[in-house]
């Protein structure tokens, strides 16, 4: 079964998020528990979780995803940033669990002016401290575009983290189409080979979430700028270099069956997005 949705706002709590997702014809969705750029968070009691879950039940929404804020950098060499990142990740895991989600998507981190090896070890150290066994949500490391000193630009880099984490069964992977394309994988013509490489290095059983986005750049550009699905050069947000056909194929590949597929495509303006049309397209409607 196809589980498709988009990023939705949490400003009206989980109930508002679920209602917004429903207007797009979605059967899953992704939220940040507060602003993506900061760590200010409202108390959970204000997030209308029970009402949201009730609405989800009656409107066939499930398998929702939480995305951790970008400012968590588990590779940071600054002690205060590092401590904050670990503390905040632990709290996010709690919130993810309280919301009733099994997946917390996380950008692995950036090593800034240190080395790759430093960054990898720093991330693993932090995850070994924060992860706990038991029925907690999975932390899903996201495949990254490779801008700056971002870690996670290849499956090998993600494997390097997994290999160093004791409770690696508490880790999953979120596959972002814009990011993998930007980092150099040919998901347009060789998606099966890309999956093969993923399977060899990490194992396809680790693949838990998809982010489906077009890209404003050509393959290997290492930019991370999302495009609307199949947008042409006249589109107000710019041209998509991945294209509708490839994204449609990925969504309908058996590997994506029953997994949350989340759109993070650009909004036209503060009030208008293409989520409804894009979801209908991906469903083949
Ligand atoms: Fe992300
Ligand atoms: Fe993403
Ligand atoms: Zn991105």
XYZ file of N, CA, C and O and ligand atoms in Angstrom, residues 107 142 147 176 178-179 213 224-226 264, ligand 3:
45
model
N 19.424 14.689 10.625
C 20.609 14.935 9.801
C 21.809 14.532 10.655
O 21.954 15.063 11.759
N 19.356 10.656 7.851
C 18.962 11.023 6.495
C 20.159 11.012 5.550
O 21.258 11.426 5.921
N 26.573 19.068 1.031
C 27.063 20.460 1.007
C 27.934 20.683 2.241
O 27.718 20.082 3.295
N 16.352 10.454 0.952
C 15.837 11.692 0.353
C 16.265 11.729 -1.119
O 17.464 11.684 -1.428
N 16.105 14.163 -3.413
C 16.876 15.357 -3.801
C 18.319 15.204 -3.335
O 19.261 15.457 -4.084
N 18.478 14.755 -2.097
C 19.822 14.660 -1.524
C 20.682 13.602 -2.215
O 21.845 13.851 -2.511
N 11.434 14.444 -3.252
C 11.586 15.832 -3.699
C 12.262 15.848 -5.052
O 13.107 14.994 -5.333
N 21.486 20.658 -2.407
C 20.321 20.505 -1.536
C 19.317 21.648 -1.690
O 19.071 22.400 -0.755
N 18.781 21.794 -2.900
C 17.667 22.726 -3.080
C 16.537 21.960 -3.753
O 16.677 21.466 -4.863
N 15.425 21.875 -3.022
C 14.313 21.027 -3.469
C 13.500 21.702 -4.579
O 13.312 22.913 -4.554
N 8.685 17.166 0.596
C 9.204 18.401 1.211
C 9.472 19.390 0.077
O 10.543 19.981 -0.020
Zn 16.985 18.882 1.662
